[in-house]
PDB file of C-alpha atoms in Angstrom:
ATOM      1  CA  MET A   1     -35.932 -38.337 -24.830  1.00 42.00           C
ATOM      2  CA  SER A   2     -35.835 -35.273 -27.080  1.00 48.00           C
ATOM      3  CA  GLU A   3     -33.885 -32.183 -26.087  1.00 52.00           C
ATOM      4  CA  GLN A   4     -35.787 -29.307 -24.519  1.00 53.00           C
ATOM      5  CA  SER A   5     -37.038 -26.704 -26.955  1.00 59.00           C
ATOM      6  CA  SER A   6     -35.763 -23.164 -26.691  1.00 58.00           C
ATOM      7  CA  GLU A   7     -39.210 -22.113 -25.430  1.00 52.00           C
ATOM      8  CA  GLU A   8     -39.067 -24.657 -22.612  1.00 57.00           C
ATOM      9  CA  VAL A   9     -35.565 -23.472 -21.649  1.00 52.00           C
ATOM     10  CA  VAL A  10     -36.721 -19.853 -21.511  1.00 49.00           C
ATOM     11  CA  LEU A  11     -39.737 -20.796 -19.398  1.00 51.00           C
ATOM     12  CA  ALA A  12     -37.510 -22.758 -17.023  1.00 56.00           C
ATOM     13  CA  GLU A  13     -35.154 -19.784 -16.648  1.00 58.00           C
ATOM     14  CA  LEU A  14     -38.130 -17.492 -16.004  1.00 56.00           C
ATOM     15  CA  ASP A  15     -39.378 -19.868 -13.329  1.00 76.00           C
ATOM     16  CA  ASP A  16     -35.929 -19.828 -11.690  1.00 76.00           C
ATOM     17  CA  ILE A  17     -35.953 -16.052 -11.693  1.00 80.00           C
ATOM     18  CA  ARG A  18     -39.447 -15.912 -10.211  1.00 81.00           C
ATOM     19  CA  VAL A  19     -38.562 -18.403  -7.498  1.00 78.00           C
ATOM     20  CA  SER A  20     -35.378 -16.480  -6.661  1.00 81.00           C
ATOM     21  CA  GLU A  21     -37.251 -13.184  -6.483  1.00 82.00           C
ATOM     22  CA  TYR A  22     -39.992 -14.718  -4.329  1.00 80.00           C
ATOM     23  CA  LEU A  23     -37.509 -16.216  -1.841  1.00 79.00           C
ATOM     24  CA  ALA A  24     -35.575 -12.934  -1.697  1.00 84.00           C
ATOM     25  CA  GLN A  25     -38.819 -11.118  -0.860  1.00 86.00           C
ATOM     26  CA  HIS A  26     -39.881 -13.770   1.660  1.00 81.00           C
ATOM     27  CA  PRO A  27     -36.756 -14.780   3.633  1.00 79.00           C
ATOM     28  CA  ASP A  28     -38.937 -16.484   6.259  1.00 80.00           C
ATOM     29  CA  PHE A  29     -40.448 -18.880   3.704  1.00 76.00           C
ATOM     30  CA  PHE A  30     -38.598 -21.948   4.985  1.00 71.00           C
ATOM     31  CA  ALA A  31     -39.355 -20.977   8.579  1.00 71.00           C
ATOM     32  CA  GLN A  32     -43.008 -21.253   7.690  1.00 78.00           C
ATOM     33  CA  HIS A  33     -42.441 -24.500   5.760  1.00 74.00           C
ATOM     34  CA  PRO A  34     -39.709 -26.367   7.694  1.00 69.00           C
ATOM     35  CA  GLU A  35     -40.750 -29.691   6.187  1.00 70.00           C
ATOM     36  CA  LEU A  36     -39.246 -28.564   2.848  1.00 69.00           C
ATOM     37  CA  LEU A  37     -35.751 -28.221   4.336  1.00 63.00           C
ATOM     38  CA  SER A  38     -35.400 -31.950   4.851  1.00 61.00           C
ATOM     39  CA  GLU A  39     -36.545 -32.662   1.297  1.00 65.00           C
ATOM     40  CA  LEU A  40     -34.281 -30.247  -0.542  1.00 64.00           C
ATOM     41  CA  ARG A  41     -30.984 -31.788  -1.690  1.00 61.00           C
ATOM     42  CA  LEU A  42     -28.019 -29.905  -3.147  1.00 59.00           C
ATOM     43  CA  PRO A  43     -24.997 -31.233  -5.078  1.00 63.00           C
ATOM     44  CA  HIS A  44     -21.631 -30.831  -3.337  1.00 58.00           C
ATOM     45  CA  ALA A  45     -18.291 -31.230  -5.101  1.00 57.00           C
ATOM     46  CA  GLU A  46     -16.671 -33.225  -2.275  1.00 56.00           C
ATOM     47  CA  ARG A  47     -19.526 -34.705  -0.213  1.00 57.00           C
ATOM     48  CA  GLY A  48     -22.014 -35.629  -2.915  1.00 54.00           C
ATOM     49  CA  THR A  49     -25.632 -34.648  -2.328  1.00 57.00           C
ATOM     50  CA  ILE A  50     -26.332 -32.791   0.930  1.00 54.00           C
ATOM     51  CA  SER A  51     -29.318 -31.080   2.519  1.00 60.00           C
ATOM     52  CA  LEU A  52     -29.976 -27.360   2.306  1.00 63.00           C
ATOM     53  CA  THR A  53     -29.276 -27.024   6.010  1.00 64.00           C
ATOM     54  CA  GLU A  54     -25.880 -28.705   5.651  1.00 70.00           C
ATOM     55  CA  ARG A  55     -25.113 -26.459   2.710  1.00 66.00           C
ATOM     56  CA  GLN A  56     -26.038 -23.372   4.707  1.00 71.00           C
ATOM     57  CA  LEU A  57     -23.813 -24.479   7.579  1.00 76.00           C
ATOM     58  CA  THR A  58     -20.933 -25.056   5.177  1.00 74.00           C
ATOM     59  CA  VAL A  59     -21.370 -21.596   3.646  1.00 75.00           C
ATOM     60  CA  LEU A  60     -21.554 -19.992   7.086  1.00 80.00           C
ATOM     61  CA  ARG A  61     -18.363 -21.774   8.170  1.00 82.00           C
ATOM     62  CA  GLN A  62     -16.580 -20.589   5.026  1.00 83.00           C
ATOM     63  CA  GLN A  63     -17.782 -17.026   5.557  1.00 85.00           C
ATOM     64  CA  ASN A  64     -16.725 -17.187   9.193  1.00 85.00           C
ATOM     65  CA  GLN A  65     -13.239 -18.404   8.239  1.00 86.00           C
ATOM     66  CA  GLN A  66     -12.917 -15.682   5.614  1.00 87.00           C
ATOM     67  CA  LEU A  67     -14.012 -13.074   8.150  1.00 87.00           C
ATOM     68  CA  LYS A  68     -11.420 -14.318  10.647  1.00 87.00           C
ATOM     69  CA  GLU A  69      -8.703 -14.083   8.006  1.00 85.00           C
ATOM     70  CA  GLU A  70      -9.765 -10.555   7.072  1.00 86.00           C
ATOM     71  CA  ILE A  71      -9.775  -9.474  10.728  1.00 87.00           C
ATOM     72  CA  THR A  72      -6.322 -11.007  11.241  1.00 83.00           C
ATOM     73  CA  GLU A  73      -5.009  -9.163   8.183  1.00 84.00           C
ATOM     74  CA  LEU A  74      -6.527  -5.876   9.372  1.00 85.00           C
ATOM     75  CA  MET A  75      -4.974  -6.309  12.824  1.00 87.00           C
ATOM     76  CA  SER A  76      -1.599  -7.083  11.259  1.00 80.00           C
ATOM     77  CA  MET A  77      -1.890  -4.032   9.006  1.00 82.00           C
ATOM     78  CA  ALA A  78      -2.873  -1.852  11.964  1.00 84.00           C
ATOM     79  CA  SER A  79       0.157  -3.105  13.891  1.00 83.00           C
ATOM     80  CA  ARG A  80       2.478  -2.313  10.954  1.00 83.00           C
ATOM     81  CA  ASN A  81       0.957   1.134  10.536  1.00 84.00           C
ATOM     82  CA  GLU A  82       1.353   1.855  14.240  1.00 91.00           C
ATOM     83  CA  LYS A  83       5.029   0.882  14.096  1.00 90.00           C
ATOM     84  CA  ILE A  84       5.612   3.098  11.044  1.00 88.00           C
ATOM     85  CA  PHE A  85       3.831   6.006  12.724  1.00 91.00           C
ATOM     86  CA  ARG A  86       5.914   5.633  15.892  1.00 93.00           C
ATOM     87  CA  VAL A  87       9.187   5.490  13.927  1.00 92.00           C
ATOM     88  CA  TYR A  88       8.339   8.625  11.955  1.00 92.00           C
ATOM     89  CA  SER A  89       7.165  10.455  15.087  1.00 93.00           C
ATOM     90  CA  GLN A  90      10.439   9.699  16.856  1.00 94.00           C
ATOM     91  CA  LEU A  91      12.389  10.700  13.744  1.00 95.00           C
ATOM     92  CA  TYR A  92      10.655  14.093  13.649  1.00 94.00           C
ATOM     93  CA  THR A  93      11.534  14.697  17.300  1.00 94.00           C
ATOM     94  CA  ASP A  94      15.167  13.610  16.889  1.00 95.00           C
ATOM     95  CA  LEU A  95      15.696  15.739  13.777  1.00 95.00           C
ATOM     96  CA  LEU A  96      14.763  18.896  15.667  1.00 93.00           C
ATOM     97  CA  SER A  97      17.851  18.485  17.852  1.00 93.00           C
ATOM     98  CA  CYS A  98      20.293  18.231  14.913  1.00 93.00           C
ATOM     99  CA  HIS A  99      23.032  20.830  14.510  1.00 92.00           C
ATOM    100  CA  GLN A 100      24.913  19.289  11.568  1.00 92.00           C
ATOM    101  CA  ILE A 101      24.042  17.776   8.205  1.00 93.00           C
ATOM    102  CA  SER A 102      25.855  14.585   9.187  1.00 91.00           C
ATOM    103  CA  GLU A 103      23.498  14.156  12.159  1.00 95.00           C
ATOM    104  CA  VAL A 104      20.501  14.434   9.847  1.00 95.00           C
ATOM    105  CA  GLN A 105      21.914  11.797   7.504  1.00 92.00           C
ATOM    106  CA  LYS A 106      22.673   9.478  10.424  1.00 94.00           C
ATOM    107  CA  LEU A 107      19.157   9.776  11.856  1.00 95.00           C
ATOM    108  CA  LEU A 108      17.521   9.171   8.491  1.00 95.00           C
ATOM    109  CA  GLN A 109      19.609   6.039   8.058  1.00 93.00           C
ATOM    110  CA  GLN A 110      18.906   4.835  11.579  1.00 92.00           C
ATOM    111  CA  HIS A 111      15.141   5.292  11.529  1.00 94.00           C
ATOM    112  CA  LEU A 112      14.231   4.547   7.916  1.00 93.00           C
ATOM    113  CA  ALA A 113      16.802   1.902   7.036  1.00 89.00           C
ATOM    114  CA  GLU A 114      17.431   0.140  10.328  1.00 89.00           C
ATOM    115  CA  GLN A 115      14.002   0.386  11.971  1.00 91.00           C
ATOM    116  CA  LEU A 116      11.703   0.273   8.938  1.00 90.00           C
ATOM    117  CA  GLY A 117      13.877  -2.021   6.831  1.00 88.00           C
ATOM    118  CA  LEU A 118      14.197   0.319   3.845  1.00 92.00           C
ATOM    119  CA  PRO A 119      17.551  -0.766   2.410  1.00 91.00           C
ATOM    120  CA  VAL A 120      18.691   2.453   0.735  1.00 93.00           C
ATOM    121  CA  VAL A 121      18.345   5.971   2.136  1.00 94.00           C
ATOM    122  CA  ALA A 122      20.217   8.696   0.271  1.00 93.00           C
ATOM    123  CA  LEU A 123      20.268  12.394   1.167  1.00 94.00           C
ATOM    124  CA  ARG A 124      21.457  14.406  -1.842  1.00 93.00           C
ATOM    125  CA  LEU A 125      22.109  18.151  -1.537  1.00 93.00           C
ATOM    126  CA  PHE A 126      22.518  20.328  -4.619  1.00 91.00           C
ATOM    127  CA  ASP A 127      26.085  21.595  -5.160  1.00 88.00           C
ATOM    128  CA  TYR A 128      26.956  20.854  -1.520  1.00 85.00           C
ATOM    129  CA  ALA A 129      30.561  21.682  -0.628  1.00 82.00           C
ATOM    130  CA  GLY A 130      30.700  19.365   2.358  1.00 77.00           C
ATOM    131  CA  ASP A 131      30.577  15.568   2.294  1.00 79.00           C
ATOM    132  CA  ARG A 132      30.953  14.447  -1.338  1.00 82.00           C
ATOM    133  CA  GLN A 133      28.668  11.480  -0.739  1.00 84.00           C
ATOM    134  CA  LEU A 134      25.834  13.934  -0.119  1.00 87.00           C
ATOM    135  CA  THR A 135      26.590  16.144  -3.103  1.00 88.00           C
ATOM    136  CA  LEU A 136      24.427  16.193  -6.221  1.00 88.00           C
ATOM    137  CA  ILE A 137      25.199  18.587  -9.058  1.00 89.00           C
ATOM    138  CA  ARG A 138      22.030  20.566  -9.665  1.00 85.00           C
ATOM    139  CA  ASP A 139      22.380  20.435 -13.450  1.00 87.00           C
ATOM    140  CA  ASP A 140      22.662  16.634 -13.300  1.00 87.00           C
ATOM    141  CA  ALA A 141      19.446  16.472 -11.294  1.00 86.00           C
ATOM    142  CA  GLU A 142      17.358  18.526 -13.724  1.00 87.00           C
ATOM    143  CA  GLN A 143      16.139  15.465 -15.624  1.00 85.00           C
ATOM    144  CA  VAL A 144      14.964  13.785 -12.418  1.00 87.00           C
ATOM    145  CA  LEU A 145      13.316  16.989 -11.217  1.00 87.00           C
ATOM    146  CA  THR A 146      11.493  17.446 -14.511  1.00 87.00           C
ATOM    147  CA  ARG A 147      10.654  13.840 -15.372  1.00 88.00           C
ATOM    148  CA  ARG A 148       9.790  12.454 -11.954  1.00 90.00           C
ATOM    149  CA  LEU A 149       8.796  15.391  -9.790  1.00 88.00           C
ATOM    150  CA  GLY A 150       7.450  17.565 -12.626  1.00 84.00           C
ATOM    151  CA  GLY A 151       7.077  20.644 -10.454  1.00 78.00           C
ATOM    152  CA  GLY A 152       5.758  18.619  -7.530  1.00 86.00           C
ATOM    153  CA  SER A 153       7.366  17.731  -4.223  1.00 90.00           C
ATOM    154  CA  CYS A 154       7.078  13.899  -4.051  1.00 92.00           C
ATOM    155  CA  TYR A 155       7.410  10.950  -6.396  1.00 94.00           C
ATOM    156  CA  PHE A 156       6.674   7.262  -5.768  1.00 96.00           C
ATOM    157  CA  GLY A 157       7.463   4.511  -8.255  1.00 95.00           C
ATOM    158  CA  ARG A 158      10.149   3.057 -10.498  1.00 95.00           C
ATOM    159  CA  LEU A 159      13.344   4.743 -11.656  1.00 94.00           C
ATOM    160  CA  GLY A 160      15.463   4.329 -14.742  1.00 92.00           C
ATOM    161  CA  GLN A 161      18.988   2.939 -14.483  1.00 91.00           C
ATOM    162  CA  GLN A 162      20.627   6.333 -14.969  1.00 91.00           C
ATOM    163  CA  GLU A 163      18.382   7.893 -12.329  1.00 92.00           C
ATOM    164  CA  GLN A 164      19.213   5.110  -9.878  1.00 93.00           C
ATOM    165  CA  TRP A 165      22.922   5.606 -10.440  1.00 92.00           C
ATOM    166  CA  LEU A 166      22.585   9.367  -9.933  1.00 91.00           C
ATOM    167  CA  LEU A 167      20.718   9.043  -6.643  1.00 93.00           C
ATOM    168  CA  PHE A 168      21.814   5.700  -5.177  1.00 93.00           C
ATOM    169  CA  GLY A 169      25.183   5.039  -6.799  1.00 89.00           C
ATOM    170  CA  GLU A 170      25.904   1.326  -7.213  1.00 88.00           C
ATOM    171  CA  LYS A 171      22.960   0.255  -5.047  1.00 89.00           C
ATOM    172  CA  THR A 172      20.043  -1.151  -7.054  1.00 88.00           C
ATOM    173  CA  VAL A 173      16.425  -0.521  -6.049  1.00 93.00           C
ATOM    174  CA  GLU A 174      13.140  -1.704  -7.559  1.00 95.00           C
ATOM    175  CA  SER A 175      10.991   1.222  -6.386  1.00 96.00           C
ATOM    176  CA  ALA A 176      11.726   4.548  -4.758  1.00 95.00           C
ATOM    177  CA  ALA A 177      10.318   7.593  -2.995  1.00 95.00           C
ATOM    178  CA  LEU A 178      11.788  10.976  -3.931  1.00 95.00           C
ATOM    179  CA  LEU A 179      11.167  13.906  -1.602  1.00 95.00           C
ATOM    180  CA  LEU A 180      12.111  17.391  -2.761  1.00 94.00           C
ATOM    181  CA  ILE A 181      13.777  19.385   0.010  1.00 93.00           C
ATOM    182  CA  GLY A 182      12.526  22.926  -0.332  1.00 90.00           C
ATOM    183  CA  GLU A 183      10.039  24.359  -2.762  1.00 84.00           C
ATOM    184  CA  PRO A 184      10.097  23.670  -6.534  1.00 79.00           C
ATOM    185  CA  GLY A 185      12.489  26.118  -8.182  1.00 77.00           C
ATOM    186  CA  GLU A 186      14.266  26.817  -4.887  1.00 83.00           C
ATOM    187  CA  ALA A 187      15.037  23.295  -3.718  1.00 88.00           C
ATOM    188  CA  HIS A 188      18.121  22.426  -1.698  1.00 91.00           C
ATOM    189  CA  GLY A 189      18.214  18.734  -2.564  1.00 92.00           C
ATOM    190  CA  ILE A 190      16.408  15.400  -2.655  1.00 94.00           C
ATOM    191  CA  LEU A 191      15.842  12.658  -0.104  1.00 95.00           C
ATOM    192  CA  ALA A 192      15.740   9.374  -2.033  1.00 95.00           C
ATOM    193  CA  ILE A 193      14.449   6.232  -0.300  1.00 95.00           C
ATOM    194  CA  GLY A 194      14.777   2.930  -2.127  1.00 95.00           C
ATOM    195  CA  SER A 195      13.217  -0.512  -1.713  1.00 95.00           C
ATOM    196  CA  HIS A 196      14.026  -3.915  -3.213  1.00 94.00           C
ATOM    197  CA  ASP A 197      10.260  -4.500  -3.517  1.00 94.00           C
ATOM    198  CA  ALA A 198       8.909  -3.223  -6.850  1.00 93.00           C
ATOM    199  CA  HIS A 199       5.505  -2.568  -5.241  1.00 93.00           C
ATOM    200  CA  HIS A 200       6.641  -0.915  -2.018  1.00 93.00           C
ATOM    201  CA  PHE A 201       6.492   2.593  -3.443  1.00 94.00           C
ATOM    202  CA  GLU A 202       3.620   3.099  -5.871  1.00 94.00           C
ATOM    203  CA  PRO A 203       2.109   6.297  -7.322  1.00 92.00           C
ATOM    204  CA  ASP A 204      -1.221   5.930  -5.480  1.00 91.00           C
ATOM    205  CA  MET A 205       0.223   5.321  -2.002  1.00 90.00           C
ATOM    206  CA  ASP A 206      -0.603   7.577   0.944  1.00 88.00           C
ATOM    207  CA  SER A 207       1.970  10.346   1.368  1.00 88.00           C
ATOM    208  CA  LEU A 208       0.992  11.886   4.714  1.00 89.00           C
ATOM    209  CA  LEU A 209       4.036  10.782   6.729  1.00 90.00           C
ATOM    210  CA  VAL A 210       6.604  11.496   4.015  1.00 91.00           C
ATOM    211  CA  ASP A 211       4.980  14.877   3.329  1.00 92.00           C
ATOM    212  CA  GLN A 212       5.504  15.763   6.974  1.00 93.00           C
ATOM    213  CA  LEU A 213       9.100  14.536   6.807  1.00 95.00           C
ATOM    214  CA  ARG A 214       9.709  16.559   3.641  1.00 94.00           C
ATOM    215  CA  ALA A 215       8.250  19.692   5.246  1.00 94.00           C
ATOM    216  CA  LEU A 216      10.458  19.268   8.322  1.00 95.00           C
ATOM    217  CA  LEU A 217      13.623  18.719   6.267  1.00 95.00           C
ATOM    218  CA  SER A 218      12.747  21.696   4.055  1.00 94.00           C
ATOM    219  CA  THR A 219      12.721  23.891   7.158  1.00 93.00           C
ATOM    220  CA  LEU A 220      15.633  22.302   9.005  1.00 94.00           C
ATOM    221  CA  LEU A 221      18.303  21.742   6.346  1.00 93.00           C
ATOM    222  CA  PRO A 222      18.566  25.335   5.058  1.00 90.00           C
ATOM    223  CA  ARG A 223      19.506  26.360   8.594  1.00 90.00           C
ATOM    224  CA  LEU A 224      22.320  23.812   8.666  1.00 90.00           C
ATOM    225  CA  LEU A 225      23.721  24.566   5.204  1.00 84.00           C
ATOM    226  CA  PRO A 226      26.522  27.127   4.797  1.00 75.00           C
ATOM    227  CA  ALA A 227      25.180  30.585   4.067  1.00 63.00           C
ATOM    228  CA  ASP A 228      26.439  30.579   0.461  1.00 53.00           C
ATOM    229  CA  GLU A 229      24.759  27.259  -0.465  1.00 52.00           C
TER     230      GLU A 229
END
């Protein structure tokens, strides 16, 4: 048998298109011609040749399973988001009762690290004369402020090795969130939150909760700092 000519192939493809368009425009076609359903046979990778009805049932089962998985994932995501929201809400309330910088640091560690599982939480205050672990020389931070924050108030993403050392010391993180405490040009410090997951903090992530936390810290911390800081 000779191979089909190019003209025959084109005509066959046109027929397929016409049939597809007709069936799309007449979805009740097989309801009007039920006898065709038992005659149509479709190839199946695992079960050999099956009827159109069997194929439809298989597709519906697959779609149903996929839908169940998507619903389960959405419910799981909703549960995680609710937990995060509750932790942040409680953190906001607890921070309002703080009278010392050390209390702020303790609450940030307790809520973000212990309850949300973020392994590294570092509060760094510019030229702070109190706890040395909280102190960050403003001149040393200029590169981070310029390169990462660039006049903004938040940064999400990766950090260079020198930046990690400056903010987190010997602790290594794969991604980080940097929140500027105060307004650009008049900032009092940085809250740096680190994760071992390289994709936990990404540039396009939602920043609503951390923006609220940054705003609260920007109002609270200046009241707790010595007057000359």
